[in-house]
């Protein structure tokens, strides 16, 4: 089974995140970088204006199928080499030397990744804001309802449902604050050239990097070819966010148990069983817990990417290619499911009160 297959596309993945992670979109991001690179190099007198115009015109219209890059990627270990070969064949002989001038493959691929993350930030921030709003509304509507606290799997003392909701909401509010603080460290341009020192551009390198960053709406940064702390900080945020949502899912799984009956994940019904037709399984809460566990494991792999040897290390880089898309997909899916739960949740206030009364009268 494949999580991202058509069968699981609605349950264990997310269409919006899937779109920005597609091969076609990655190629488009590469083109976006190369167009801006050529434009700003021409403006600074690094390449001829005629070459810049030809490159920009071609890349604005060119369509390349991802499958056309597969063999070249196997041969070279990166898709950029076969991609540039295809582009150069369509450029004039005089112009070819100015395509991708002075840069290295990692400049382009890292910048394309960051442009992808720029789109992901927009999706995540919107969902995070909406989820906080929905949970606040649930708290306003049901917060004063008495319910039972449970510690170490056992009934503890009566609390209010607001305390349960706050345990989900407050960490999300902190995450919303954290992600805003890390945008500058994550959404930053990558430009360093062969060894990260901008040597090919002479004294114009810093000006070029600043101009590209401004054009792409990214932060200006010195080359970070082997400095991957920003990416790991973001994936840690993804793992932490999915973990917070996993805690919410774990709470809901207990509250939805038949003998507890304090909530129903989906008021309209769902999560049916082939053998037990009476059931309304909390299948989205189950997914929240599973996605949180998946991201926790993936983050441990991402931390290994910090160990980038010397001035470039493909063995560490490849870890990111695998982990970042999966972690984005898992977190996007978890946020989507949490939003659905926050809209469709049925709170059985009478049952909550009865459970409290039963506990208080047990003696």
Short mmCIF file of C-alpha atoms in Angstrom, two decimals:
data_model
loop_
_atom_site.label_atom_id
_atom_site.label_comp_id
_atom_site.label_asym_id
_atom_site.label_seq_id
_atom_site.Cartn_x
_atom_site.Cartn_y
_atom_site.Cartn_z
CA UNK A 1 0.00 0.00 0.00
CA UNK A 2 1.12 3.53 -0.78
CA UNK A 3 -0.01 6.40 1.45
CA UNK A 4 -0.07 8.78 -1.48
CA UNK A 5 -1.92 6.46 -3.86
CA UNK A 6 -5.35 7.34 -5.16
CA UNK A 7 -6.92 5.02 -2.58
CA UNK A 8 -5.40 6.84 0.40
CA UNK A 9 -5.26 10.31 -1.18
CA UNK A 10 -8.05 11.74 0.98
CA UNK A 11 -7.22 9.95 4.22
CA UNK A 12 -3.43 9.86 4.58
CA UNK A 13 -2.36 12.69 2.31
CA UNK A 14 -3.49 16.14 1.27
CA UNK A 15 -4.26 17.54 -2.17
CA UNK A 16 -3.02 21.07 -1.47
CA UNK A 17 0.32 19.92 -0.08
CA UNK A 18 0.56 17.31 -2.83
CA UNK A 19 0.22 19.98 -5.49
CA UNK A 20 3.11 22.10 -4.22
CA UNK A 21 5.25 18.96 -3.83
CA UNK A 22 4.63 17.73 -7.38
CA UNK A 23 7.47 17.24 -9.86
CA UNK A 24 5.84 19.74 -12.19
CA UNK A 25 5.78 22.39 -9.49
CA UNK A 26 9.41 21.71 -8.56
CA UNK A 27 10.45 22.25 -12.18
CA UNK A 28 8.44 25.48 -12.22
CA UNK A 29 10.26 26.67 -9.09
CA UNK A 30 13.62 25.92 -10.73
CA UNK A 31 12.55 27.97 -13.75
CA UNK A 32 11.45 30.78 -11.45
CA UNK A 33 14.89 30.90 -9.87
CA UNK A 34 16.74 30.72 -13.20
CA UNK A 35 14.58 33.51 -14.67
CA UNK A 36 15.30 35.81 -11.75
CA UNK A 37 18.99 34.82 -11.77
CA UNK A 38 19.36 35.77 -15.45
CA UNK A 39 17.45 39.02 -15.01
CA UNK A 40 19.48 40.22 -12.04
CA UNK A 41 22.80 39.09 -13.56
CA UNK A 42 22.00 41.15 -16.64
CA UNK A 43 21.06 44.18 -14.54
CA UNK A 44 24.40 43.94 -12.71
CA UNK A 45 26.37 43.49 -15.95
CA UNK A 46 27.38 39.89 -15.20
CA UNK A 47 25.82 38.44 -18.37
CA UNK A 48 24.68 40.17 -21.59
CA UNK A 49 21.15 41.54 -21.67
CA UNK A 50 20.45 39.64 -24.90
CA UNK A 51 21.29 36.33 -23.19
CA UNK A 52 19.12 37.20 -20.20
CA UNK A 53 16.17 38.03 -22.44
CA UNK A 54 16.50 34.77 -24.38
CA UNK A 55 16.75 32.66 -21.22
CA UNK A 56 13.79 34.36 -19.60
CA UNK A 57 11.61 34.12 -22.68
CA UNK A 58 12.34 30.42 -23.14
CA UNK A 59 11.79 29.47 -19.49
CA UNK A 60 8.56 31.45 -19.33
CA UNK A 61 7.05 29.17 -21.98
CA UNK A 62 8.98 25.90 -21.80
CA UNK A 63 7.21 22.75 -20.58
CA UNK A 64 9.30 19.75 -19.52
CA UNK A 65 7.84 16.42 -18.46
CA UNK A 66 9.25 15.04 -15.20
CA UNK A 67 9.73 11.64 -16.79
CA UNK A 68 12.22 13.17 -19.22
CA UNK A 69 14.58 13.77 -16.28
CA UNK A 70 14.47 10.30 -14.73
CA UNK A 71 17.34 8.67 -16.63
CA UNK A 72 19.53 11.73 -16.27
CA UNK A 73 18.86 11.86 -12.55
CA UNK A 74 19.88 8.23 -12.19
CA UNK A 75 23.07 8.97 -14.12
CA UNK A 76 24.00 12.19 -12.30
CA UNK A 77 22.30 11.92 -8.92
CA UNK A 78 20.39 15.19 -9.36
CA UNK A 79 17.64 16.26 -11.79
CA UNK A 80 19.16 19.65 -12.54
CA UNK A 81 21.84 18.38 -14.91
CA UNK A 82 19.46 16.71 -17.39
CA UNK A 83 17.08 19.66 -17.01
CA UNK A 84 19.78 22.17 -17.95
CA UNK A 85 20.84 19.98 -20.87
CA UNK A 86 17.31 20.10 -22.27
CA UNK A 87 17.15 23.87 -21.84
CA UNK A 88 20.54 24.48 -23.46
CA UNK A 89 19.53 22.54 -26.53
CA UNK A 90 16.74 25.08 -27.07
CA UNK A 91 18.96 28.13 -26.56
CA UNK A 92 21.20 29.72 -29.17
CA UNK A 93 24.83 28.65 -29.12
CA UNK A 94 25.88 32.14 -27.99
CA UNK A 95 23.49 32.10 -25.06
CA UNK A 96 24.11 28.65 -23.62
CA UNK A 97 27.17 29.62 -21.57
CA UNK A 98 25.14 32.20 -19.66
CA UNK A 99 22.42 29.84 -18.46
CA UNK A 100 22.90 29.05 -14.76
CA UNK A 101 26.03 31.22 -14.91
CA UNK A 102 28.30 31.04 -11.85
CA UNK A 103 25.91 28.96 -9.77
CA UNK A 104 25.97 25.35 -8.64
CA UNK A 105 23.20 22.77 -8.65
CA UNK A 106 22.62 23.08 -4.93
CA UNK A 107 21.95 26.81 -5.29
CA UNK A 108 19.06 26.12 -7.60
CA UNK A 109 17.64 23.05 -5.89
CA UNK A 110 17.81 24.56 -2.40
CA UNK A 111 16.21 27.79 -3.62
CA UNK A 112 13.48 25.79 -5.37
CA UNK A 113 12.89 23.91 -2.13
CA UNK A 114 12.62 27.16 -0.20
CA UNK A 115 10.11 28.51 -2.73
CA UNK A 116 8.11 25.32 -2.15
CA UNK A 117 8.29 25.89 1.60
CA UNK A 118 7.10 29.45 1.02
CA UNK A 119 3.90 28.01 -0.44
CA UNK A 120 3.69 25.46 2.37
CA UNK A 121 3.95 28.20 5.01
CA UNK A 122 0.90 29.90 3.53
CA UNK A 123 -1.19 26.69 3.64
CA UNK A 124 -0.02 25.75 7.14
CA UNK A 125 -0.52 29.20 8.64
CA UNK A 126 -4.07 29.42 7.29
CA UNK A 127 -5.03 26.00 8.63
CA UNK A 128 -3.37 26.66 11.96
CA UNK A 129 -5.27 29.92 12.36
CA UNK A 130 -8.59 28.31 11.44
CA UNK A 131 -8.02 25.41 13.81
CA UNK A 132 -7.29 27.76 16.70
CA UNK A 133 -10.49 29.66 15.90
CA UNK A 134 -12.56 26.47 15.79
CA UNK A 135 -11.16 25.20 19.09
CA UNK A 136 -11.83 28.57 20.68
CA UNK A 137 -15.45 28.33 19.52
CA UNK A 138 -15.75 24.82 20.97
CA UNK A 139 -14.39 26.10 24.27
CA UNK A 140 -16.82 29.01 24.27
CA UNK A 141 -19.76 26.69 23.59
CA UNK A 142 -18.88 23.71 25.77
CA UNK A 143 -16.04 24.88 28.00
CA UNK A 144 -18.02 25.09 31.24
CA UNK A 145 -19.28 21.51 30.94
CA UNK A 146 -17.98 19.36 33.83
CA UNK A 147 -16.04 16.28 32.73
CA UNK A 148 -13.61 13.83 34.23
CA UNK A 149 -9.86 14.26 34.22
CA UNK A 150 -7.89 11.07 33.64
CA UNK A 151 -4.34 10.62 34.85
CA UNK A 152 -2.25 7.58 34.01
CA UNK A 153 -5.30 6.00 32.38
CA UNK A 154 -7.44 6.26 35.51
CA UNK A 155 -10.25 8.57 36.55
CA UNK A 156 -8.77 11.46 38.52
CA UNK A 157 -10.94 14.44 39.53
CA UNK A 158 -13.66 16.53 37.87
CA UNK A 159 -12.52 19.39 35.63
CA UNK A 160 -14.18 21.36 32.85
CA UNK A 161 -14.07 20.51 29.17
CA UNK A 162 -12.31 23.86 28.67
CA UNK A 163 -9.26 22.38 30.37
CA UNK A 164 -9.21 19.55 27.82
CA UNK A 165 -9.51 21.98 24.93
CA UNK A 166 -6.82 24.27 26.32
CA UNK A 167 -4.38 21.35 26.29
CA UNK A 168 -4.87 21.23 22.52
CA UNK A 169 -5.25 24.96 21.85
CA UNK A 170 -2.47 26.56 23.89
CA UNK A 171 0.37 24.56 22.31
CA UNK A 172 -1.01 25.42 18.85
CA UNK A 173 -0.98 29.09 19.78
CA UNK A 174 2.66 28.77 20.76
CA UNK A 175 3.39 26.99 17.49
CA UNK A 176 1.78 29.85 15.58
CA UNK A 177 4.15 32.22 17.35
CA UNK A 178 7.15 29.99 16.72
CA UNK A 179 6.59 29.61 12.99
CA UNK A 180 6.48 33.37 12.48
CA UNK A 181 9.79 33.67 14.25
CA UNK A 182 11.53 31.16 12.02
CA UNK A 183 10.39 32.40 8.60
CA UNK A 184 13.50 34.50 8.02
CA UNK A 185 15.77 31.56 8.88
CA UNK A 186 13.93 29.11 6.63
CA UNK A 187 12.68 31.17 3.69
CA UNK A 188 16.10 32.39 2.56
CA UNK A 189 17.78 32.41 -0.81
CA UNK A 190 20.60 30.00 -1.58
CA UNK A 191 23.44 31.38 -3.70
CA UNK A 192 27.05 30.41 -3.23
CA UNK A 193 28.50 29.00 -6.42
CA UNK A 194 30.89 26.08 -6.61
CA UNK A 195 32.24 26.25 -3.04
CA UNK A 196 29.84 28.69 -1.40
CA UNK A 197 32.00 31.82 -1.66
CA UNK A 198 30.36 33.55 -4.67
CA UNK A 199 33.79 33.65 -6.33
CA UNK A 200 32.39 33.50 -9.87
CA UNK A 201 30.67 36.87 -9.40
CA UNK A 202 33.58 38.80 -7.95
CA UNK A 203 32.57 41.91 -6.03
CA UNK A 204 29.04 41.70 -7.42
CA UNK A 205 28.16 38.46 -5.63
CA UNK A 206 26.62 40.02 -2.53
CA UNK A 207 24.59 42.45 -4.62
CA UNK A 208 23.35 39.59 -6.81
CA UNK A 209 22.30 37.49 -3.84
CA UNK A 210 20.44 40.41 -2.31
CA UNK A 211 18.68 41.21 -5.58
CA UNK A 212 17.57 37.61 -6.14
CA UNK A 213 16.26 37.37 -2.58
CA UNK A 214 14.23 40.55 -3.01
CA UNK A 215 12.78 39.41 -6.34
CA UNK A 216 11.75 36.03 -4.92
CA UNK A 217 10.43 37.55 -1.65
CA UNK A 218 12.99 35.60 0.37
CA UNK A 219 15.44 36.56 3.09
CA UNK A 220 18.95 37.54 2.10
CA UNK A 221 21.50 35.03 3.39
CA UNK A 222 25.09 33.99 2.92
CA UNK A 223 25.54 30.56 1.40
CA UNK A 224 24.17 27.80 3.63
CA UNK A 225 25.16 24.77 1.52
CA UNK A 226 26.29 22.86 4.60
CA UNK A 227 24.39 24.80 7.27
CA UNK A 228 21.09 22.94 7.52
CA UNK A 229 19.93 24.10 10.93
CA UNK A 230 17.17 26.27 9.45
CA UNK A 231 15.57 23.36 7.64
CA UNK A 232 15.87 21.14 10.70
CA UNK A 233 14.29 23.82 12.85
CA UNK A 234 11.32 23.86 10.49
CA UNK A 235 10.96 20.09 10.32
CA UNK A 236 11.17 20.01 14.11
CA UNK A 237 8.26 22.46 14.08
CA UNK A 238 6.40 20.08 11.76
CA UNK A 239 7.08 17.12 14.05
CA UNK A 240 6.07 19.12 17.13
CA UNK A 241 2.86 20.37 15.49
CA UNK A 242 1.83 16.91 14.38
CA UNK A 243 2.69 15.67 17.89
CA UNK A 244 0.39 18.28 19.44
CA UNK A 245 -2.37 17.17 17.09
CA UNK A 246 -1.54 13.56 17.97
CA UNK A 247 -2.12 14.39 21.63
CA UNK A 248 -5.51 15.82 20.67
CA UNK A 249 -6.28 12.64 18.73
CA UNK A 250 -5.20 10.44 21.62
CA UNK A 251 -7.51 12.32 24.02
CA UNK A 252 -10.41 12.02 21.61
CA UNK A 253 -9.86 8.29 21.19
CA UNK A 254 -10.36 7.80 24.94
CA UNK A 255 -13.36 10.11 25.10
CA UNK A 256 -14.95 8.35 22.11
CA UNK A 257 -14.72 4.86 23.63
CA UNK A 258 -18.13 3.25 23.92
CA UNK A 259 -17.97 2.89 27.70
CA UNK A 260 -16.95 6.58 28.02
CA UNK A 261 -19.08 8.10 25.26
CA UNK A 262 -18.24 11.75 25.93
CA UNK A 263 -17.69 12.70 22.28
CA UNK A 264 -18.32 11.43 18.77
CA UNK A 265 -15.63 12.44 16.34
CA UNK A 266 -18.12 12.79 13.49
CA UNK A 267 -21.62 13.81 14.47
CA UNK A 268 -22.94 12.61 11.10
CA UNK A 269 -21.48 9.15 11.51
CA UNK A 270 -18.56 7.53 9.75
CA UNK A 271 -15.71 5.17 10.44
CA UNK A 272 -17.90 2.16 9.80
CA UNK A 273 -16.96 -1.48 10.40
CA UNK A 274 -17.61 -4.34 7.99
CA UNK A 275 -18.42 -6.67 10.88
CA UNK A 276 -20.03 -4.30 13.41
CA UNK A 277 -22.47 -1.99 11.70
CA UNK A 278 -23.29 -0.10 14.90
CA UNK A 279 -19.82 1.45 15.13
CA UNK A 280 -18.74 5.06 14.47
CA UNK A 281 -14.98 4.69 14.57
CA UNK A 282 -12.90 7.85 15.27
CA UNK A 283 -10.78 7.28 12.19
CA UNK A 284 -9.44 10.84 11.89
CA UNK A 285 -8.23 10.84 15.49
CA UNK A 286 -6.48 7.56 14.78
CA UNK A 287 -4.76 9.18 11.81
CA UNK A 288 -3.63 12.12 13.97
CA UNK A 289 -1.84 9.74 16.33
CA UNK A 290 -0.25 7.74 13.52
CA UNK A 291 0.91 10.81 11.58
CA UNK A 292 2.48 12.23 14.74
CA UNK A 293 4.46 9.02 15.26
CA UNK A 294 5.59 8.98 11.63
CA UNK A 295 6.88 12.55 11.85
CA UNK A 296 8.71 11.86 15.10
CA UNK A 297 10.68 9.13 13.34
CA UNK A 298 11.34 11.22 10.26
CA UNK A 299 12.67 14.12 12.34
CA UNK A 300 15.31 11.84 13.80
CA UNK A 301 16.47 11.22 10.24
CA UNK A 302 16.37 14.94 9.41
CA UNK A 303 18.69 15.73 12.30
CA UNK A 304 21.32 13.58 10.61
CA UNK A 305 21.28 15.99 7.67
CA UNK A 306 22.95 18.59 9.89
CA UNK A 307 26.10 16.49 9.60
CA UNK A 308 27.08 17.89 6.19
CA UNK A 309 30.73 17.09 5.55
CA UNK A 310 33.02 19.76 4.14
CA UNK A 311 31.48 22.11 1.53
CA UNK A 312 28.91 19.72 0.07
CA UNK A 313 27.58 16.33 1.12
CA UNK A 314 25.02 14.57 -1.04
CA UNK A 315 24.53 11.74 1.46
CA UNK A 316 23.10 14.26 3.94
CA UNK A 317 21.27 16.21 1.23
CA UNK A 318 19.41 13.10 0.05
CA UNK A 319 17.96 12.61 3.54
CA UNK A 320 16.22 15.95 3.16
CA UNK A 321 14.76 15.01 -0.23
CA UNK A 322 13.06 12.07 1.44
CA UNK A 323 12.11 13.50 4.84
CA UNK A 324 10.93 17.04 4.12
CA UNK A 325 8.17 16.16 1.62
CA UNK A 326 6.87 13.35 3.83
CA UNK A 327 6.86 15.54 6.93
CA UNK A 328 5.10 18.35 5.09
CA UNK A 329 2.49 15.91 3.82
CA UNK A 330 1.95 14.35 7.25
CA UNK A 331 1.56 17.72 8.97
CA UNK A 332 -0.69 19.15 6.28
CA UNK A 333 -2.88 16.05 6.47
CA UNK A 334 -3.01 16.20 10.27
CA UNK A 335 -4.06 19.85 10.20
CA UNK A 336 -6.74 19.04 7.62
CA UNK A 337 -8.13 16.22 9.76
CA UNK A 338 -7.99 18.29 12.95
CA UNK A 339 -9.97 21.01 11.21
CA UNK A 340 -12.60 18.47 10.14
CA UNK A 341 -12.83 17.14 13.69
CA UNK A 342 -13.17 20.65 15.12
CA UNK A 343 -16.13 21.30 12.80
CA UNK A 344 -17.93 17.94 13.10
CA UNK A 345 -17.22 17.02 16.73
CA UNK A 346 -20.28 16.01 18.74
CA UNK A 347 -19.88 16.81 22.42
CA UNK A 348 -22.14 14.70 24.63
CA UNK A 349 -22.47 17.12 27.53
CA UNK A 350 -25.06 14.98 29.33
CA UNK A 351 -22.72 12.00 29.30
CA UNK A 352 -19.84 14.12 30.58
CA UNK A 353 -21.98 15.30 33.49
CA UNK A 354 -23.20 11.79 34.26
CA UNK A 355 -19.63 10.47 34.29
CA UNK A 356 -18.74 13.17 36.83
CA UNK A 357 -21.81 12.37 38.94
CA UNK A 358 -21.04 8.63 38.81
CA UNK A 359 -17.51 9.33 40.05
CA UNK A 360 -18.72 11.63 42.85
CA UNK A 361 -21.33 9.07 43.98
CA UNK A 362 -19.15 5.98 43.67
CA UNK A 363 -18.89 5.62 47.43
#
